[in-house]
mmCIF file of C-alpha atoms in Angstrom:
data_model
loop_
_atom_site.group_PDB
_atom_site.id
_atom_site.type_symbol
_atom_site.label_atom_id
_atom_site.label_comp_id
_atom_site.label_asym_id
_atom_site.label_seq_id
_atom_site.Cartn_x
_atom_site.Cartn_y
_atom_site.Cartn_z
ATOM 1 C CA UNK I 1 -1.101 23.611 21.968
ATOM 2 C CA UNK I 2 -3.886 21.552 20.597
ATOM 3 C CA UNK I 3 -3.737 17.831 19.949
ATOM 4 C CA UNK I 4 -6.285 17.604 17.194
ATOM 5 C CA UNK I 5 -7.948 20.353 14.987
ATOM 6 C CA UNK I 6 -10.923 18.869 13.000
ATOM 7 C CA UNK I 7 -11.837 21.091 9.999
ATOM 8 C CA UNK I 8 -15.612 20.610 8.954
ATOM 9 C CA UNK I 9 -16.861 22.377 5.738
ATOM 10 C CA UNK I 10 -20.368 22.369 7.377
ATOM 11 C CA UNK I 11 -21.760 21.951 10.991
ATOM 12 C CA UNK I 12 -22.391 18.125 11.251
ATOM 13 C CA UNK I 13 -19.642 16.947 9.018
ATOM 14 C CA UNK I 14 -17.242 16.426 11.971
ATOM 15 C CA UNK I 15 -19.908 14.481 13.756
ATOM 16 C CA UNK I 16 -20.844 12.370 10.647
ATOM 17 C CA UNK I 17 -17.284 11.419 9.869
ATOM 18 C CA UNK I 18 -15.713 11.057 13.345
ATOM 19 C CA UNK I 19 -17.866 12.363 16.085
ATOM 20 C CA UNK I 20 -17.214 9.212 18.303
ATOM 21 C CA UNK I 21 -13.327 9.808 17.937
ATOM 22 C CA UNK I 22 -13.936 13.453 18.992
ATOM 23 C CA UNK I 23 -15.523 12.134 22.000
ATOM 24 C CA UNK I 24 -13.013 9.424 22.601
ATOM 25 C CA UNK I 25 -9.908 11.950 22.140
ATOM 26 C CA UNK I 26 -11.634 14.339 24.815
ATOM 27 C CA UNK I 27 -12.341 11.286 27.208
ATOM 28 C CA UNK I 28 -8.457 10.365 26.973
ATOM 29 C CA UNK I 29 -7.426 13.963 27.958
ATOM 30 C CA UNK I 30 -6.381 15.533 24.512
ATOM 31 C CA UNK I 31 -7.272 18.905 23.721
ATOM 32 C CA UNK I 32 -9.625 19.065 20.629
ATOM 33 C CA UNK I 33 -10.788 21.806 18.538
ATOM 34 C CA UNK I 34 -13.469 21.663 15.913
ATOM 35 C CA UNK I 35 -13.595 24.319 13.032
ATOM 36 C CA UNK I 36 -16.877 24.640 11.175
ATOM 37 C CA UNK I 37 -15.768 26.610 8.068
ATOM 38 C CA UNK I 38 -19.363 27.707 7.334
ATOM 39 C CA UNK I 39 -22.626 28.034 8.965
ATOM 40 C CA UNK I 40 -24.003 25.257 6.751
ATOM 41 C CA UNK I 41 -26.982 27.384 5.338
ATOM 42 C CA UNK I 42 -29.031 27.528 3.342
ATOM 43 C CA UNK I 43 -30.544 24.025 3.498
ATOM 44 C CA UNK I 44 -34.280 22.921 2.898
ATOM 45 C CA UNK I 45 -35.351 23.016 6.432
ATOM 46 C CA UNK I 46 -32.518 24.770 8.201
ATOM 47 C CA UNK I 47 -31.636 28.554 9.180
ATOM 48 C CA UNK I 48 -28.410 30.070 10.738
ATOM 49 C CA UNK I 49 -30.184 30.455 14.137
ATOM 50 C CA UNK I 50 -31.436 26.816 14.020
ATOM 51 C CA UNK I 51 -28.200 25.406 12.949
ATOM 52 C CA UNK I 52 -26.460 27.379 15.801
ATOM 53 C CA UNK I 53 -28.682 25.643 18.263
ATOM 54 C CA UNK I 54 -28.228 22.337 16.832
ATOM 55 C CA UNK I 55 -24.431 22.795 16.601
ATOM 56 C CA UNK I 56 -24.341 23.938 20.218
ATOM 57 C CA UNK I 57 -26.308 20.884 21.368
ATOM 58 C CA UNK I 58 -24.127 18.531 19.385
ATOM 59 C CA UNK I 59 -20.992 20.173 20.717
ATOM 60 C CA UNK I 60 -22.236 19.530 24.385
ATOM 61 C CA UNK I 61 -23.125 15.872 23.324
ATOM 62 C CA UNK I 62 -19.469 15.216 22.396
ATOM 63 C CA UNK I 63 -18.137 16.689 25.325
ATOM 64 C CA UNK I 64 -16.522 19.713 23.867
ATOM 65 C CA UNK I 65 -16.544 23.076 25.473
ATOM 66 C CA UNK I 66 -18.033 26.211 23.601
ATOM 67 C CA UNK I 67 -14.618 27.536 22.959
ATOM 68 C CA UNK I 68 -13.226 24.235 21.634
ATOM 69 C CA UNK I 69 -15.425 24.939 18.615
ATOM 70 C CA UNK I 70 -15.056 27.726 16.056
ATOM 71 C CA UNK I 71 -17.048 29.015 13.025
ATOM 72 C CA UNK I 72 -15.582 30.597 9.899
ATOM 73 C CA UNK I 73 -17.355 32.506 7.166
ATOM 74 C CA UNK I 74 -16.876 30.385 3.962
ATOM 75 C CA UNK I 75 -20.065 30.610 2.171
ATOM 76 C CA UNK I 76 -22.074 27.122 1.972
ATOM 77 C CA UNK I 77 -22.241 25.710 -1.448
ATOM 78 C CA UNK I 78 -19.769 27.904 -3.119
ATOM 79 C CA UNK I 79 -16.238 27.059 -1.298
ATOM 80 C CA UNK I 80 -13.468 28.242 -3.647
ATOM 81 C CA UNK I 81 -9.861 26.933 -3.386
ATOM 82 C CA UNK I 82 -7.980 30.142 -3.155
ATOM 83 C CA UNK I 83 -5.141 31.854 -1.392
ATOM 84 C CA UNK I 84 -7.393 33.745 1.002
ATOM 85 C CA UNK I 85 -8.923 30.712 2.253
ATOM 86 C CA UNK I 86 -5.565 29.003 2.504
ATOM 87 C CA UNK I 87 -4.223 31.807 4.741
ATOM 88 C CA UNK I 88 -7.276 31.872 6.827
ATOM 89 C CA UNK I 89 -6.862 28.184 7.771
ATOM 90 C CA UNK I 90 -3.036 28.567 7.996
ATOM 91 C CA UNK I 91 -3.511 31.560 10.383
ATOM 92 C CA UNK I 92 -5.692 29.262 12.742
ATOM 93 C CA UNK I 93 -2.977 26.371 12.374
ATOM 94 C CA UNK I 94 -0.284 28.752 13.423
ATOM 95 C CA UNK I 95 -2.277 30.290 16.372
ATOM 96 C CA UNK I 96 -3.578 26.844 17.948
ATOM 97 C CA UNK I 97 -0.464 24.759 16.754
ATOM 98 C CA UNK I 98 -2.357 21.353 16.463
ATOM 99 C CA UNK I 99 -0.314 18.204 16.437
ATOM 100 C CA UNK I 100 -2.744 16.647 13.900
ATOM 101 C CA UNK I 101 -5.284 18.116 11.555
ATOM 102 C CA UNK I 102 -8.358 16.207 10.260
ATOM 103 C CA UNK I 103 -9.905 16.955 6.845
ATOM 104 C CA UNK I 104 -12.947 15.510 4.752
ATOM 105 C CA UNK I 105 -11.488 12.518 2.483
ATOM 106 C CA UNK I 106 -11.788 13.050 -1.139
ATOM 107 C CA UNK I 107 -12.774 12.424 -3.848
ATOM 108 C CA UNK I 108 -16.150 13.541 -2.824
ATOM 109 C CA UNK I 109 -19.254 14.546 -4.860
ATOM 110 C CA UNK I 110 -19.640 17.726 -2.730
ATOM 111 C CA UNK I 111 -17.692 20.476 -4.176
ATOM 112 C CA UNK I 112 -17.321 22.220 -0.710
ATOM 113 C CA UNK I 113 -15.692 19.173 0.542
ATOM 114 C CA UNK I 114 -13.267 18.870 -2.221
ATOM 115 C CA UNK I 115 -12.376 22.690 -2.034
ATOM 116 C CA UNK I 116 -11.998 22.661 1.718
ATOM 117 C CA UNK I 117 -9.672 19.710 1.857
ATOM 118 C CA UNK I 118 -7.574 21.168 -0.984
ATOM 119 C CA UNK I 119 -7.176 24.426 1.184
ATOM 120 C CA UNK I 120 -6.402 22.629 4.438
ATOM 121 C CA UNK I 121 -3.760 20.694 2.708
ATOM 122 C CA UNK I 122 -2.137 23.767 1.144
ATOM 123 C CA UNK I 123 -2.659 25.600 4.623
ATOM 124 C CA UNK I 124 -0.513 23.170 6.226
ATOM 125 C CA UNK I 125 2.297 23.986 4.029
ATOM 126 C CA UNK I 126 1.696 27.603 4.282
ATOM 127 C CA UNK I 127 1.634 27.572 8.188
ATOM 128 C CA UNK I 128 5.289 26.563 8.318
ATOM 129 C CA UNK I 129 6.535 29.532 6.257
ATOM 130 C CA UNK I 130 8.578 32.494 7.448
ATOM 131 C CA UNK I 131 8.537 35.992 6.023
ATOM 132 C CA UNK I 132 4.698 35.712 5.552
ATOM 133 C CA UNK I 133 1.791 37.878 6.641
ATOM 134 C CA UNK I 134 0.062 35.460 8.791
ATOM 135 C CA UNK I 135 -0.404 35.478 12.673
ATOM 136 C CA UNK I 136 1.505 33.529 15.158
ATOM 137 C CA UNK I 137 4.895 31.479 14.583
ATOM 138 C CA UNK I 138 5.530 28.974 11.916
ATOM 139 C CA UNK I 139 3.974 25.659 12.812
ATOM 140 C CA UNK I 140 3.853 22.387 10.754
ATOM 141 C CA UNK I 141 1.309 19.727 11.850
ATOM 142 C CA UNK I 142 2.625 16.261 12.061
ATOM 143 C CA UNK I 143 -0.097 14.637 10.132
ATOM 144 C CA UNK I 144 -3.128 15.342 7.797
ATOM 145 C CA UNK I 145 -5.639 12.711 8.777
ATOM 146 C CA UNK I 146 -8.826 12.279 6.574
ATOM 147 C CA UNK I 147 -12.313 11.267 7.880
ATOM 148 C CA UNK I 148 -15.151 9.922 5.770
ATOM 149 C CA UNK I 149 -17.946 12.303 5.381
ATOM 150 C CA UNK I 150 -18.345 11.628 1.757
ATOM 151 C CA UNK I 151 -21.321 11.886 -0.547
ATOM 152 C CA UNK I 152 -19.928 8.903 -2.737
ATOM 153 C CA UNK I 153 -20.751 5.494 -1.204
ATOM 154 C CA UNK I 154 -17.306 4.350 -1.057
ATOM 155 C CA UNK I 155 -14.769 3.726 1.645
ATOM 156 C CA UNK I 156 -11.929 2.160 -0.500
ATOM 157 C CA UNK I 157 -8.911 3.597 1.137
ATOM 158 C CA UNK I 158 -9.000 3.041 4.725
ATOM 159 C CA UNK I 159 -5.588 3.287 6.566
ATOM 160 C CA UNK I 160 -6.643 2.485 10.012
ATOM 161 C CA UNK I 161 -9.894 2.075 12.218
ATOM 162 C CA UNK I 162 -10.220 3.447 15.466
ATOM 163 C CA UNK I 163 -12.353 1.629 18.369
ATOM 164 C CA UNK I 164 -14.916 4.069 19.352
ATOM 165 C CA UNK I 165 -17.288 1.402 21.098
ATOM 166 C CA UNK I 166 -17.111 3.004 24.525
ATOM 167 C CA UNK I 167 -18.385 6.389 23.379
ATOM 168 C CA UNK I 168 -20.270 5.742 20.407
ATOM 169 C CA UNK I 169 -23.483 6.701 22.004
ATOM 170 C CA UNK I 170 -22.147 10.200 22.163
ATOM 171 C CA UNK I 171 -21.864 10.337 18.303
ATOM 172 C CA UNK I 172 -25.475 9.070 17.907
ATOM 173 C CA UNK I 173 -26.574 11.782 20.413
ATOM 174 C CA UNK I 174 -24.763 14.472 18.622
ATOM 175 C CA UNK I 175 -26.277 13.421 15.233
ATOM 176 C CA UNK I 176 -29.715 13.342 16.650
ATOM 177 C CA UNK I 177 -29.142 17.091 17.593
ATOM 178 C CA UNK I 178 -29.326 18.119 13.921
ATOM 179 C CA UNK I 179 -33.056 17.448 13.527
ATOM 180 C CA UNK I 180 -33.122 19.972 10.736
ATOM 181 C CA UNK I 181 -30.810 17.861 8.769
ATOM 182 C CA UNK I 182 -31.622 14.432 9.464
ATOM 183 C CA UNK I 183 -35.191 14.217 10.826
ATOM 184 C CA UNK I 184 -37.512 17.194 10.096
ATOM 185 C CA UNK I 185 -40.138 16.822 7.102
ATOM 186 C CA UNK I 186 -38.498 13.468 6.085
ATOM 187 C CA UNK I 187 -41.338 11.073 6.686
ATOM 188 C CA UNK I 188 -40.137 7.511 6.711
ATOM 189 C CA UNK I 189 -36.570 8.659 5.554
ATOM 190 C CA UNK I 190 -36.273 10.372 9.101
ATOM 191 C CA UNK I 191 -33.130 9.293 10.816
ATOM 192 C CA UNK I 192 -31.991 7.360 7.898
ATOM 193 C CA UNK I 193 -28.525 8.962 7.535
ATOM 194 C CA UNK I 194 -27.983 8.084 11.323
ATOM 195 C CA UNK I 195 -28.881 4.601 10.973
ATOM 196 C CA UNK I 196 -26.818 4.161 7.845
ATOM 197 C CA UNK I 197 -23.814 5.456 9.708
ATOM 198 C CA UNK I 198 -24.558 3.084 12.584
ATOM 199 C CA UNK I 199 -24.303 0.164 10.083
ATOM 200 C CA UNK I 200 -21.252 1.740 8.553
ATOM 201 C CA UNK I 201 -19.327 2.075 11.806
ATOM 202 C CA UNK I 202 -20.628 -1.423 12.925
ATOM 203 C CA UNK I 203 -19.117 -2.895 9.889
ATOM 204 C CA UNK I 204 -15.693 -1.233 10.625
ATOM 205 C CA UNK I 205 -15.942 -2.483 14.000
ATOM 206 C CA UNK I 206 -16.212 -6.046 12.648
ATOM 207 C CA UNK I 207 -13.022 -5.431 10.774
ATOM 208 C CA UNK I 208 -11.130 -5.005 14.166
ATOM 209 C CA UNK I 209 -13.034 -7.232 16.357
ATOM 210 C CA UNK I 210 -15.028 -4.475 18.023
ATOM 211 C CA UNK I 211 -18.607 -3.310 18.094
ATOM 212 C CA UNK I 212 -18.022 0.105 16.472
ATOM 213 C CA UNK I 213 -14.917 1.828 14.693
ATOM 214 C CA UNK I 214 -14.543 4.796 12.619
ATOM 215 C CA UNK I 215 -12.262 4.758 9.554
ATOM 216 C CA UNK I 216 -9.451 7.127 8.665
ATOM 217 C CA UNK I 217 -6.995 7.501 5.621
ATOM 218 C CA UNK I 218 -3.507 8.959 5.523
ATOM 219 C CA UNK I 219 -1.310 9.679 2.509
ATOM 220 C CA UNK I 220 1.814 9.397 4.601
ATOM 221 C CA UNK I 221 2.799 6.092 6.457
ATOM 222 C CA UNK I 222 1.646 5.972 9.956
ATOM 223 C CA UNK I 223 4.049 4.627 12.549
ATOM 224 C CA UNK I 224 3.591 2.557 15.844
ATOM 225 C CA UNK I 225 5.541 2.974 18.966
ATOM 226 C CA UNK I 226 4.694 -0.657 19.987
ATOM 227 C CA UNK I 227 2.635 -3.459 18.492
ATOM 228 C CA UNK I 228 0.768 -3.490 21.865
ATOM 229 C CA UNK I 229 -1.277 -0.482 20.300
ATOM 230 C CA UNK I 230 -3.072 -2.802 17.842
ATOM 231 C CA UNK I 231 -6.441 -4.189 18.619
#
């Protein structure tokens, strides 16, 4: 059984939104899976083989094993919210039985992110159904947790922030692996996205009195077993 299954429309979305959280969960002994829904190509300076090498390096930087990261075959730039996509995701949920699933926060300016999250939300429901042509047994993840890898410059709906200070360097290293996306042929803007995320995560760290934190959103009310869990 998987503790956390992170769905990323493109390789690098999981790292952008919650790379440090992935590293922290692994360090805490949880079983984590990342599902890249597409290969992320075409992009201006990438290619499928380049992205594959970059993703492998980022995977290692986060502490994930190769078999803890999967890639589906959704087409970059043309994701469509449909029943075929829902069932593809639901089959993974039933096979790996995650306790929590993570999806990109919407609204978002990127249509792939919007379609992906809609499919993930519906697949959570589909995965619990009986008498349906899907692999595995019915399973219903406890939570859908939304991470911020949005193309809109807003973070207005944060439900909680996770202290990731101890592993933040792993997030940075994982993002630096994506040279074709954030560094190559960008002149003075090389690495600007990574620096922006450092500022963002530093800001959310200040909101909880820590050096770095990653923000998350839930539609459903989260519960605490003890107030000792607050920082």
